[in-house]
XYZ file of C-alpha atoms in Angstrom:
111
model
C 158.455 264.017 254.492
C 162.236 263.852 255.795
C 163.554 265.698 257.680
C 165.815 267.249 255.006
C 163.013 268.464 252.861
C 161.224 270.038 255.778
C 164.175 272.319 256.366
C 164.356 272.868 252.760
C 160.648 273.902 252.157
C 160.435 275.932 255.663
C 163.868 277.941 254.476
C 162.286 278.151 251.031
C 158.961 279.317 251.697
C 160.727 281.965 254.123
C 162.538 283.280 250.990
C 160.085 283.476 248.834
C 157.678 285.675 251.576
C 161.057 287.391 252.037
C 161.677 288.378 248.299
C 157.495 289.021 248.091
C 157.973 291.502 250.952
C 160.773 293.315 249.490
C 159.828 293.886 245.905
C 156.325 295.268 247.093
C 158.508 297.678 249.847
C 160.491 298.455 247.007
C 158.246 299.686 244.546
C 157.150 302.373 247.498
C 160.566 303.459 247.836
C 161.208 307.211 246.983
C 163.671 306.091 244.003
C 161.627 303.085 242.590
C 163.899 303.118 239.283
C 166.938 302.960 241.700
C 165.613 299.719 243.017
C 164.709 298.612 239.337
C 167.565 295.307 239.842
C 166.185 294.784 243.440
C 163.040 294.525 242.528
C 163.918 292.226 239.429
C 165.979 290.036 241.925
C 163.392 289.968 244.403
C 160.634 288.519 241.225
C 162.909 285.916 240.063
C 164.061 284.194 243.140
C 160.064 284.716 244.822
C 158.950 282.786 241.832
C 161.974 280.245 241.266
C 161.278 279.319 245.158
C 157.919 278.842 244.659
C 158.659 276.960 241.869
C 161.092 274.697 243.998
C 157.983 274.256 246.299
C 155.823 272.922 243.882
C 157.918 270.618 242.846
C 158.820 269.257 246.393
C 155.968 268.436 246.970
C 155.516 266.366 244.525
C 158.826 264.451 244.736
C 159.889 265.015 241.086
C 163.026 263.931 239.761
C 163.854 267.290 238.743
C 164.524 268.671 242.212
C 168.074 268.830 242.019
C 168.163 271.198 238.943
C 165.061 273.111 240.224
C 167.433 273.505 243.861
C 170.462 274.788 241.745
C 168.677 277.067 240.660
C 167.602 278.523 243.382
C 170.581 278.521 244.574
C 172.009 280.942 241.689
C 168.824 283.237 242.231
C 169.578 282.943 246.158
C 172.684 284.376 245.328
C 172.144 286.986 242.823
C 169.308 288.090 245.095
C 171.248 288.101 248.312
C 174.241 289.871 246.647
C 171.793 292.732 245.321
C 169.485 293.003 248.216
C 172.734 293.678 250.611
C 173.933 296.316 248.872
C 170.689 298.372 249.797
C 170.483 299.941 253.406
C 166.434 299.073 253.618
C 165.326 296.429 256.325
C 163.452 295.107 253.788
C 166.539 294.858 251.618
C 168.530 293.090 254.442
C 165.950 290.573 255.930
C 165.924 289.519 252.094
C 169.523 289.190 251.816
C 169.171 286.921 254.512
C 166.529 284.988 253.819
C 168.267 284.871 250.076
C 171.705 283.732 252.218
C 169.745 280.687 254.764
C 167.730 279.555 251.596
C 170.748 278.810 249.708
C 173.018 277.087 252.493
C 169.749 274.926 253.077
C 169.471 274.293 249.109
C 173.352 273.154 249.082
C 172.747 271.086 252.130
C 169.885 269.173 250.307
C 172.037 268.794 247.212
C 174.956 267.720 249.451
C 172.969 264.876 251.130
C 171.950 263.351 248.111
C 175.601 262.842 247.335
């Protein structure tokens, strides 16, 4: 495994425990419906990463699609997850935030 790919599955493995943690914290909030998006944020980029995992690990051509991917759900994910003032919330925003800059930085050394 290269190096590159080991950064890329530790960051993405970190998100996806990061996104697990916070959708089970949020569904114990107080407000569950007002974390409804967070929640739905949290699924879809948990299961996109794993996903992106998967997929690593077995070297498949589709990798760069898979990691653009993620990269959109990193986003959407981060973006939603910041606006909440949870810890859970934030250590997923930035999980969300390291897992895409090491997504782009894959895609960029393949260029």
């Amino acid at each position: 495994m290269t190096e590159a790919i080991e950064v890329l599955t530790n960051k993405v493995a970190a998100c996806q425990k990061a996104c697990n943690t916070c959708f089970e914290a949020c569904l114990n909030e107080d407000h569950v419906q007002m974390m409804a998006e967070c929640i739905r944020t949290d699924r879809e980029c948990a299961d996109i990463c794993g996903i992106v995992l998967s997929f690593t690990q077995r070297e498949s051509r589709l990798l760069p699609e898979l990691i653009t991917a993620c990269i959109k759900a990193c986003q959407l994910c981060a973006s939603e997850c910041g606006q909440h003032d949870h810890d859970h919330c934030q250590a997923c925003a930035k999980a969300c935030r390291e897992c895409e800059a090491a997504c782009q930085t894959y895609l960029d050394s393949l260029a």
